[in-house]
Tab-separated table of C-alpha atoms in Angstrom:
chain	number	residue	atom	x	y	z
T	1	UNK	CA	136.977	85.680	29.945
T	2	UNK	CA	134.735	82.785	29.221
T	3	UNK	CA	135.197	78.772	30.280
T	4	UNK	CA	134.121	76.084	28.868
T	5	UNK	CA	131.922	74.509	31.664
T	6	UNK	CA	132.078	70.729	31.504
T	7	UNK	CA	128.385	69.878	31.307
T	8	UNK	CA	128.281	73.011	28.387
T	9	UNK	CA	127.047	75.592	30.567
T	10	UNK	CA	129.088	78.935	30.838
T	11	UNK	CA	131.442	79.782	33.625
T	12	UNK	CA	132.489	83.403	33.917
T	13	UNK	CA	135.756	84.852	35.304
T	14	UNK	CA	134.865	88.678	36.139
T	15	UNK	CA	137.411	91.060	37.330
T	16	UNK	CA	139.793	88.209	38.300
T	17	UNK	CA	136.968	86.373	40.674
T	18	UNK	CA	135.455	83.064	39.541
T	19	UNK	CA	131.764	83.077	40.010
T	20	UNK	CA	129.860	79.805	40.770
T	21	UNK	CA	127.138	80.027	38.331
T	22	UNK	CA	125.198	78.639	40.812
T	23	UNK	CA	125.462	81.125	43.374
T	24	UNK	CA	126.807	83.827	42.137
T	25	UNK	CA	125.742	86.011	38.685
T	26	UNK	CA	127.524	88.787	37.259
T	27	UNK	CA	125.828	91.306	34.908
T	28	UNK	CA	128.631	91.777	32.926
T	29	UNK	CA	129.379	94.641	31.337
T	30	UNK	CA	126.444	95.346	28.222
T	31	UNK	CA	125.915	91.866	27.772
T	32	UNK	CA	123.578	91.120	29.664
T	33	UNK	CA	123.048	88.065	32.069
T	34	UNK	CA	123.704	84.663	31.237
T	35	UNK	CA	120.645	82.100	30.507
T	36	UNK	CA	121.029	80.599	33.886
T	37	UNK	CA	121.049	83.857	35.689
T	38	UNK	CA	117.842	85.051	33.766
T	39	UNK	CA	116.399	81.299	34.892
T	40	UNK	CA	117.429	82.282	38.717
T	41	UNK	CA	115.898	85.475	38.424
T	42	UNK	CA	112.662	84.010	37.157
T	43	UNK	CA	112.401	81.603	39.578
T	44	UNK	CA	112.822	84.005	42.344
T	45	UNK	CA	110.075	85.683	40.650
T	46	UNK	CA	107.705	82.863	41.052
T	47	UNK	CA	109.001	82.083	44.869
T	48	UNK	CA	108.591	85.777	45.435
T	49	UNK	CA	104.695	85.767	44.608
T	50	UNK	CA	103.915	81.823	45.756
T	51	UNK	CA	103.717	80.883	42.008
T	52	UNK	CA	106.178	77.740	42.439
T	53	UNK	CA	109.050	76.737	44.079
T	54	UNK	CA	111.714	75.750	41.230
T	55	UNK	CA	115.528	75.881	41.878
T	56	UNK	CA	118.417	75.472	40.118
T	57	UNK	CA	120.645	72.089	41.961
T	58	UNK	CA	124.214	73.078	43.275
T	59	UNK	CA	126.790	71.792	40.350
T	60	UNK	CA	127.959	69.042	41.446
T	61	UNK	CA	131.927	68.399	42.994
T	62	UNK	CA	134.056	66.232	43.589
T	63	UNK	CA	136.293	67.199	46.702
T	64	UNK	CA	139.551	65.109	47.278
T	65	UNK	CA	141.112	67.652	50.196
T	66	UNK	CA	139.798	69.743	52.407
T	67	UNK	CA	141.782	72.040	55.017
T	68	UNK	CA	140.256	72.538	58.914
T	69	UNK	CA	141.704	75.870	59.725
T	70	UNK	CA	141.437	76.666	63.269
T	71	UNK	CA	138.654	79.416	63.731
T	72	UNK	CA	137.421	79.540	60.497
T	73	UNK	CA	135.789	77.855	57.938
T	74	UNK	CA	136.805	74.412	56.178
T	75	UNK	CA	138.741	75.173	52.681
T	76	UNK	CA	138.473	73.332	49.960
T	77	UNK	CA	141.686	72.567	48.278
T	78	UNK	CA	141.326	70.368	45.756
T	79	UNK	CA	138.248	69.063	43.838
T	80	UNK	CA	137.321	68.651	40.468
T	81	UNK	CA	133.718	69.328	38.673
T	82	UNK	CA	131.328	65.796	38.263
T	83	UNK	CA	128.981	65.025	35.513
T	84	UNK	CA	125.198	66.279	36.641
T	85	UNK	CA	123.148	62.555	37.199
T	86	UNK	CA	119.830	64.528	36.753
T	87	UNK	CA	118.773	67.813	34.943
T	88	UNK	CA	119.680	71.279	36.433
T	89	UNK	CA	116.201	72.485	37.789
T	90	UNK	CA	113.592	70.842	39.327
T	91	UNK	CA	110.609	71.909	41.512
T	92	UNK	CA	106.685	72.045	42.297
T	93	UNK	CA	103.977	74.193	40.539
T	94	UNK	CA	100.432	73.582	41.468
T	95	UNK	CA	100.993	70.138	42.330
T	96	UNK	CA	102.807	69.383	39.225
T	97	UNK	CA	106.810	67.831	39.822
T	98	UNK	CA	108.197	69.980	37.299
T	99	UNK	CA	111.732	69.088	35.764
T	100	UNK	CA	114.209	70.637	33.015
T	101	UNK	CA	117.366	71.622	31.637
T	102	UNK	CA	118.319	74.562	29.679
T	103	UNK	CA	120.812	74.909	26.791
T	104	UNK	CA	121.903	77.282	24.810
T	105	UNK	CA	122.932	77.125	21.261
T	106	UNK	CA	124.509	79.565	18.576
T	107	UNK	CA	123.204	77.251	15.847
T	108	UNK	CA	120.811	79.413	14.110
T	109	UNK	CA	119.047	76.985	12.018
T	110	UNK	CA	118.711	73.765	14.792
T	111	UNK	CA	119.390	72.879	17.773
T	112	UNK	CA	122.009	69.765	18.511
T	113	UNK	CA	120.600	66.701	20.062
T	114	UNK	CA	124.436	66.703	21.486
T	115	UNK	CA	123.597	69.365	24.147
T	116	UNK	CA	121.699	66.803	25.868
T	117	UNK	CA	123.425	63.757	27.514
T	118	UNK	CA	122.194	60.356	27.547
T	119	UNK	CA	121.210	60.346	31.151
T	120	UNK	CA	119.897	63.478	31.423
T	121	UNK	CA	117.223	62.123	28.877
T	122	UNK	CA	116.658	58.897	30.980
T	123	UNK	CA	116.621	60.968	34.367
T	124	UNK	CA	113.469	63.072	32.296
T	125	UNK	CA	111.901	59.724	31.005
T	126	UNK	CA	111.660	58.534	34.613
T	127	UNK	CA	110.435	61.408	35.737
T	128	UNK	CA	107.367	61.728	33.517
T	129	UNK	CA	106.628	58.090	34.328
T	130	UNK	CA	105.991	59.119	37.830
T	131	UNK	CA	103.721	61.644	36.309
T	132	UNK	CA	106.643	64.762	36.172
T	133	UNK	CA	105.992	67.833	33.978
T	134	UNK	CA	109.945	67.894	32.298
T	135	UNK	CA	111.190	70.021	29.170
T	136	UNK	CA	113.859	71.323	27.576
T	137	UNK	CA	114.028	75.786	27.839
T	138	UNK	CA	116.274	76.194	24.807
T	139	UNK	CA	117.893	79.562	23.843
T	140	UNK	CA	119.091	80.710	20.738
T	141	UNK	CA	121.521	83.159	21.376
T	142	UNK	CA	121.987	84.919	18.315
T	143	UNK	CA	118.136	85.859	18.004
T	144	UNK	CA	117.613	85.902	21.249
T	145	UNK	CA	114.887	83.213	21.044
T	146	UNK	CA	113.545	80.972	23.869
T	147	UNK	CA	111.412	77.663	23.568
T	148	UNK	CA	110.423	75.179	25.949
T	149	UNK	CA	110.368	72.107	24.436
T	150	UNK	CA	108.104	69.492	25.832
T	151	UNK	CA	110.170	66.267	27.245
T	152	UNK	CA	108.093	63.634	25.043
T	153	UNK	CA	109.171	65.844	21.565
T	154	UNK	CA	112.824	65.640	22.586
T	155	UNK	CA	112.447	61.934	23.511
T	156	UNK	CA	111.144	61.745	20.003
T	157	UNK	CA	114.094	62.638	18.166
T	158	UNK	CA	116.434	61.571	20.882
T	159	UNK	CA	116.038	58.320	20.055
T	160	UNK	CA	115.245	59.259	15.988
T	161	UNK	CA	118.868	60.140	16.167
T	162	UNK	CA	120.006	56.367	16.721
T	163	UNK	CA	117.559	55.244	14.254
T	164	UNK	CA	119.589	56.890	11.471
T	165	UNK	CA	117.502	60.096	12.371
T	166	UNK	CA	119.033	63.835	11.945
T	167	UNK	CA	121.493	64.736	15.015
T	168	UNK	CA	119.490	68.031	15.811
T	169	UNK	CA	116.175	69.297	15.760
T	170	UNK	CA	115.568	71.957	13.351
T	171	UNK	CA	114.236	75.289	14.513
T	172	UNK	CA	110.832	75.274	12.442
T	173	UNK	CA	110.425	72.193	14.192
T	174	UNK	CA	110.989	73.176	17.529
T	175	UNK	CA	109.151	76.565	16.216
T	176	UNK	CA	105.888	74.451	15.302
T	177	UNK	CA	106.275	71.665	18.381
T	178	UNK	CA	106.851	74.371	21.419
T	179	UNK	CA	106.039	77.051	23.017
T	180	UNK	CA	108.024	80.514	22.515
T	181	UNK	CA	108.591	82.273	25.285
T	182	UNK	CA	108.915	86.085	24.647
T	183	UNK	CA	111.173	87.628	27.163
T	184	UNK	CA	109.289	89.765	30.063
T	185	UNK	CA	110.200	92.294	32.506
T	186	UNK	CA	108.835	89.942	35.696
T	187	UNK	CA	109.687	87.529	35.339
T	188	UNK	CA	112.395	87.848	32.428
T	189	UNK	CA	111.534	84.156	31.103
T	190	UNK	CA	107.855	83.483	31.853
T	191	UNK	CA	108.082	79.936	31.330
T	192	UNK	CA	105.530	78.481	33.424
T	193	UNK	CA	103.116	79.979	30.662
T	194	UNK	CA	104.296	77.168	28.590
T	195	UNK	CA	103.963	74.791	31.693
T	196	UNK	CA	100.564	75.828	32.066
T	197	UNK	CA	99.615	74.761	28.394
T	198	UNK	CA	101.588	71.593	28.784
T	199	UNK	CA	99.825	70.556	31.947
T	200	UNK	CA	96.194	71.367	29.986
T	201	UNK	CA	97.214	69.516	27.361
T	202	UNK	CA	97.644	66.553	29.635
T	203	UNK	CA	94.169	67.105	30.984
T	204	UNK	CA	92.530	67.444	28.144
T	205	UNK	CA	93.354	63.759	26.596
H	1	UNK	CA	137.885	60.841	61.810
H	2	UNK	CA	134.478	62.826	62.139
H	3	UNK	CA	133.793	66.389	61.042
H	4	UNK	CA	130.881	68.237	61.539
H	5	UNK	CA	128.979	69.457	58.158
H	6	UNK	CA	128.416	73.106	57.933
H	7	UNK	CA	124.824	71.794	57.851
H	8	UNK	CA	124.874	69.053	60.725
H	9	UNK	CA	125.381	65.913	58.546
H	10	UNK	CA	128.678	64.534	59.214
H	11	UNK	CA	131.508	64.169	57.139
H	12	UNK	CA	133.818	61.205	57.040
H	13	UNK	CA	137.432	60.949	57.055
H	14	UNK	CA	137.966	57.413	56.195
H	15	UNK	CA	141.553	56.123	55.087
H	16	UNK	CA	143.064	59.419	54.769
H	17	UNK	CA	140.770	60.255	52.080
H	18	UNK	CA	137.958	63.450	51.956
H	19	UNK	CA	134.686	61.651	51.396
H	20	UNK	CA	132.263	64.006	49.547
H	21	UNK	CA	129.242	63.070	51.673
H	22	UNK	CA	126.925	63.458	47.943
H	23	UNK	CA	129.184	61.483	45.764
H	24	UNK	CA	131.373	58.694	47.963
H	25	UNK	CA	130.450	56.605	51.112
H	26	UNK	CA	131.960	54.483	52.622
H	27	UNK	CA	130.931	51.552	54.612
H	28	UNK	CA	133.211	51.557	57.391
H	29	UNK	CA	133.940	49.053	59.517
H	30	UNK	CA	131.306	47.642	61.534
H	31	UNK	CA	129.647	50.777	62.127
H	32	UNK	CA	127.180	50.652	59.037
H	33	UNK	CA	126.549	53.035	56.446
H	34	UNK	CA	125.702	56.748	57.637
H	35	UNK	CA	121.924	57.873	56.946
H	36	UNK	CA	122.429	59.708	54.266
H	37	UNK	CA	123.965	56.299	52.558
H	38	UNK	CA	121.081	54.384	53.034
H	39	UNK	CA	118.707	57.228	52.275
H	40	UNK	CA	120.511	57.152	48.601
H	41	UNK	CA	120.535	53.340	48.345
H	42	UNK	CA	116.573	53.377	49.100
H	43	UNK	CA	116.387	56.013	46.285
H	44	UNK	CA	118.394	54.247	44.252
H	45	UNK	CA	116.218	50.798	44.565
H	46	UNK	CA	113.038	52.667	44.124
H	47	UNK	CA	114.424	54.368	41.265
H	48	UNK	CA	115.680	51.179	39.689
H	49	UNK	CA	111.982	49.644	40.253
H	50	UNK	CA	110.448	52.799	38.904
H	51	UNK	CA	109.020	53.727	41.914
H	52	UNK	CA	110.119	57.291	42.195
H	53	UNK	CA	112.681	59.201	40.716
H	54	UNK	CA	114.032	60.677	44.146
H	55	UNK	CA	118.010	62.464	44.436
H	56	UNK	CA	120.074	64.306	46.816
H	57	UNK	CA	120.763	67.297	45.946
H	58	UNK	CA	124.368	68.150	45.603
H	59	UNK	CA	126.221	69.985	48.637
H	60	UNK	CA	126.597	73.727	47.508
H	61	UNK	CA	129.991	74.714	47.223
H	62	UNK	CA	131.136	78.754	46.648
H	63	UNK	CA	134.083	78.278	44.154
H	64	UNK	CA	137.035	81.014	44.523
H	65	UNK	CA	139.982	79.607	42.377
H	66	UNK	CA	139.799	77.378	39.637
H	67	UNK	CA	142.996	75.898	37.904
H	68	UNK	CA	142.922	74.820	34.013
H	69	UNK	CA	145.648	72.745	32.989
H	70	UNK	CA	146.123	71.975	29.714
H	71	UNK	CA	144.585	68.688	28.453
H	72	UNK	CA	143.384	68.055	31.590
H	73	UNK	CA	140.058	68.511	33.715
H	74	UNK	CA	139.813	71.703	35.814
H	75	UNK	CA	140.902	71.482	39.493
H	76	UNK	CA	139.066	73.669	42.087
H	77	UNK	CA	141.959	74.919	44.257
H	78	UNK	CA	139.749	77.007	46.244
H	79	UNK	CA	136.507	76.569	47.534
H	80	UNK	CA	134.037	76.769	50.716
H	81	UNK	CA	130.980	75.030	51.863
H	82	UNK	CA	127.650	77.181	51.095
H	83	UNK	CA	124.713	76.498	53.676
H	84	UNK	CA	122.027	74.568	51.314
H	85	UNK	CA	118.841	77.440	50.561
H	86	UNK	CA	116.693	74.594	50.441
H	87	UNK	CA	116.347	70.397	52.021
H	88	UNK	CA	118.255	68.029	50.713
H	89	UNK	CA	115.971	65.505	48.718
H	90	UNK	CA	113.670	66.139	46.156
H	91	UNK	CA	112.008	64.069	43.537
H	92	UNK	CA	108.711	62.738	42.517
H	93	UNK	CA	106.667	60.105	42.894
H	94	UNK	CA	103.058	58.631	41.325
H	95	UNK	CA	102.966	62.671	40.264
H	96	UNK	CA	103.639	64.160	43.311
H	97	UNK	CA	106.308	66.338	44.301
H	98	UNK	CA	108.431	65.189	47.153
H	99	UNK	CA	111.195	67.260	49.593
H	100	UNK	CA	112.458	66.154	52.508
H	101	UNK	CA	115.744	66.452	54.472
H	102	UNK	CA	117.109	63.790	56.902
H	103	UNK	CA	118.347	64.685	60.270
H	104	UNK	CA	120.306	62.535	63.106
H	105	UNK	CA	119.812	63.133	66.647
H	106	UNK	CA	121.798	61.546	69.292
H	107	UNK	CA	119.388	62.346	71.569
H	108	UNK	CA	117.358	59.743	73.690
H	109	UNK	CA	114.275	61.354	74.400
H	110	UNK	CA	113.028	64.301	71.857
H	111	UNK	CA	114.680	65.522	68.753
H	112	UNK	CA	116.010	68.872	69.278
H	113	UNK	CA	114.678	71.840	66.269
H	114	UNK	CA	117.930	73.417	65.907
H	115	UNK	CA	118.401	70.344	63.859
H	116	UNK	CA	116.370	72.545	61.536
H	117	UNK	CA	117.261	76.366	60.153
H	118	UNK	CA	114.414	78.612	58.930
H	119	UNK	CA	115.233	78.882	55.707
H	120	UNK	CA	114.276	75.008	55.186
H	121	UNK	CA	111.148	75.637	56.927
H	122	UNK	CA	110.407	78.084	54.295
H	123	UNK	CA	111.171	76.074	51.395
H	124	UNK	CA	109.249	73.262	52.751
H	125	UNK	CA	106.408	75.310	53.845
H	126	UNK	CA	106.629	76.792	50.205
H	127	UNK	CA	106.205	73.536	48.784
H	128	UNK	CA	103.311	72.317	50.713
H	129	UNK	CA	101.366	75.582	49.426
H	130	UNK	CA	102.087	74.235	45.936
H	131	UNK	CA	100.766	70.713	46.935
H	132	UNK	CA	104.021	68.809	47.681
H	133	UNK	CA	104.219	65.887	50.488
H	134	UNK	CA	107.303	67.255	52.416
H	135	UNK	CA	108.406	65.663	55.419
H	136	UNK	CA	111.456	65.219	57.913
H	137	UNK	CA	113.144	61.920	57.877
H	138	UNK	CA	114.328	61.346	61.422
H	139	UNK	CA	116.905	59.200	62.976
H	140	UNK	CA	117.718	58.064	66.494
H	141	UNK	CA	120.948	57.018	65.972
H	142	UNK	CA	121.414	55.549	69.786
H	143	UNK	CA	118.419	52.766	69.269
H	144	UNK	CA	118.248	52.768	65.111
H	145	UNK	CA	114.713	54.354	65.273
H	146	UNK	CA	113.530	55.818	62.078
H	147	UNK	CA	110.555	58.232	61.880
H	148	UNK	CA	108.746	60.020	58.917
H	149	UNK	CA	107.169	63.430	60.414
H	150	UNK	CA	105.205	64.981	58.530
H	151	UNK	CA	106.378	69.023	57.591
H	152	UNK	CA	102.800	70.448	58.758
H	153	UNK	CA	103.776	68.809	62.303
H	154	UNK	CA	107.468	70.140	62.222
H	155	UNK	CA	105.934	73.555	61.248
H	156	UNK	CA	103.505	73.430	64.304
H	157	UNK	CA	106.403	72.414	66.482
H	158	UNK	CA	108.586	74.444	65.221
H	159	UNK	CA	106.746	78.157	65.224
H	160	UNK	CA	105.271	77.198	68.978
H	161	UNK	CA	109.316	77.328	69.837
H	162	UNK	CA	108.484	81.259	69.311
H	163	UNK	CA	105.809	81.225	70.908
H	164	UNK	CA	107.311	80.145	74.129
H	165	UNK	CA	107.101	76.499	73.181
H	166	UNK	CA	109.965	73.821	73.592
H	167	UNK	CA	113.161	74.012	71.771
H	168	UNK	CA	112.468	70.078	70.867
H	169	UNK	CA	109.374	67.552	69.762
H	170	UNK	CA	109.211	64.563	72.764
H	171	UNK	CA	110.007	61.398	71.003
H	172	UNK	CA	106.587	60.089	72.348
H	173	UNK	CA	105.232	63.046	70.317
H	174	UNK	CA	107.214	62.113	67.518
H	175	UNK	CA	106.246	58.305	67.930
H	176	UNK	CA	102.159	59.487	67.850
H	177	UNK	CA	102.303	61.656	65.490
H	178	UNK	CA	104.695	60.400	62.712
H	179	UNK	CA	105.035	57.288	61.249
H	180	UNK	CA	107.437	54.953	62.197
H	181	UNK	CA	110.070	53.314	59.499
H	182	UNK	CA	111.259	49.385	59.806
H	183	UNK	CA	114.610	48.920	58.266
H	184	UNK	CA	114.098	46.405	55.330
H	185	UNK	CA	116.293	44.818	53.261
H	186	UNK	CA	115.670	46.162	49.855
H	187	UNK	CA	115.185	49.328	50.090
H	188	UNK	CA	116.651	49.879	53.304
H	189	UNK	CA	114.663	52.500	54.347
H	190	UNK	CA	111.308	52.168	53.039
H	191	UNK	CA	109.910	55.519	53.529
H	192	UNK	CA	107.894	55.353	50.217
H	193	UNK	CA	105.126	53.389	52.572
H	194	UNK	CA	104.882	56.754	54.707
H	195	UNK	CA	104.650	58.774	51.971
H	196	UNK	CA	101.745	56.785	50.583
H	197	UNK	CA	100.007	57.070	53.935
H	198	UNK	CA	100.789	60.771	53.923
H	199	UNK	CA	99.069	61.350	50.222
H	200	UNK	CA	96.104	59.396	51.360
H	201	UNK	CA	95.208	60.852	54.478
H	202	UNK	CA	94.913	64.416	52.558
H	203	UNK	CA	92.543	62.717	49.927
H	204	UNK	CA	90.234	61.563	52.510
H	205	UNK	CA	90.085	65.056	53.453
């Protein structure tokens, strides 16, 4: 059974338990893991062999009750899940701040400019003013497809889209502006390959 | 009504109400803000004056029971605190990473290290190998002293405890070695001006 997380993200019920997709990842059934888990996992990767230190943030909450049991630990008992201010992942890589989000889509032609929220592009835009390395990792599920889209092309038709621009980015587009990531064995998502580029880049003007 | 954190930080009961210690402060009464309130408000000025682009991260919760009522946002019925796997602010600023955590000490007269757990040592000392400034903000709440030390001096502190060392850094160590924080007006905690002192004592180097 699948939810509907409120910032678009997945949340997975699995044998009756809710897992935190922060904390907790379920390889369910054949279907391998979920985008985030496969992020996790690739970022323990790089911890593991002093590569980078990148971590996925704690979703946020909002708790309105909390029960102090005697002996034992403090239950939440009511609290409801709060908009993200900032992206999901954020981190250091040779020196570099390095910021993103990652979204999923089953659009197989573009990718919606809607799975990104308004702050989430100003929290980026701040970020590479203090000199951050921030992109979009964008999956398309039904190929199986990953890009990491540098943060200045998605700023670009971010803010096309209220110029009476197109409402997505098409996939040739993000095929000819990014970097494809072919899925690995270790790490699954060797993204910082893309990183790499995008930090040369940078030297290079 | 005070609570101890899971993690040390406190957590206020103030009018009956659970204050999430990311998400809600409270001023209350004539007591002041807590640290962690003025911590965000400094981030918040700097960010607002792009300074640096500098958040808490959000307190990890493990989520056991979720409710979904219909046309309505999804209540967390059950839920427990998670001990954080790394500090609790991270950001950047003029392009380099930053991570620190804030700690309070009642103490007079040295700030005890079980105010730290290992695991934060490791992230931090994982992030200096990758070139981030990461530091300890420290208060002494009895006299309203502030102090930035510097993580390579919390790490020497901090593995001589195993060594046979003290369980605590002297406050006139603490005074010599870090760098001492006025409270300001705007931003209330300037630590930004430690931080700079920090980055350019390693380019001297």
């Amino acid at each position: 059974m699948k939810f509907n997380y409120p910032n678009g993200s997945n949340f997975v019920n699995h044998k009756g338990n809710m897992h935190d997709r922060n904390n907790h990842f379920t390889r369910y059934g054949d279907r391998g893991m979920t985008l985030e888990h496969e992020i996790n996992e690739s970022n323990q990767y790089y911890l593991s062999k002093g590569m980078a230190v990148i971590h996925k943030k704690p979703t946020p909450i909002q708790i309105v009750k909390v029960d102090y049991p005697k002996r034992s630990a403090a239950m939440i008992k009511e609290a409801y899940f709060r908009k993200a201010s900032t992206t999901d992942y954020n981190g250091v890589y040779d020196g570099y701040y390095i910021d993103f989000d990652a979204k999923e889509t089953k659009n197989k032609t573009s990718f919606p400019l809607s799975n990104f929220h308004q702050h989430q592009i100003d929290h980026m835009k701040a970020c590479v003013e203090q000199g951050g390395i921030c992109f979009a990792l964008i999956k398309f599920t039904l190929t199986n497809e990953i890009y990491v889209l540098e943060s200045n092309d998605l700023f670009y038709y971010w803010d096309e889209q209220f110029k009476g621009g197109k409402k997505s980015i098409s996939k040739p587009t993000i095929d000819k502006l990014g970097y494809k990531i072919d899925y690995s064995l270790n790490p699954i998502i060797p993204y910082l390959n893309a990183v790499r580029k995008i930090i040369l880049k940078y030297k290079e003007i």
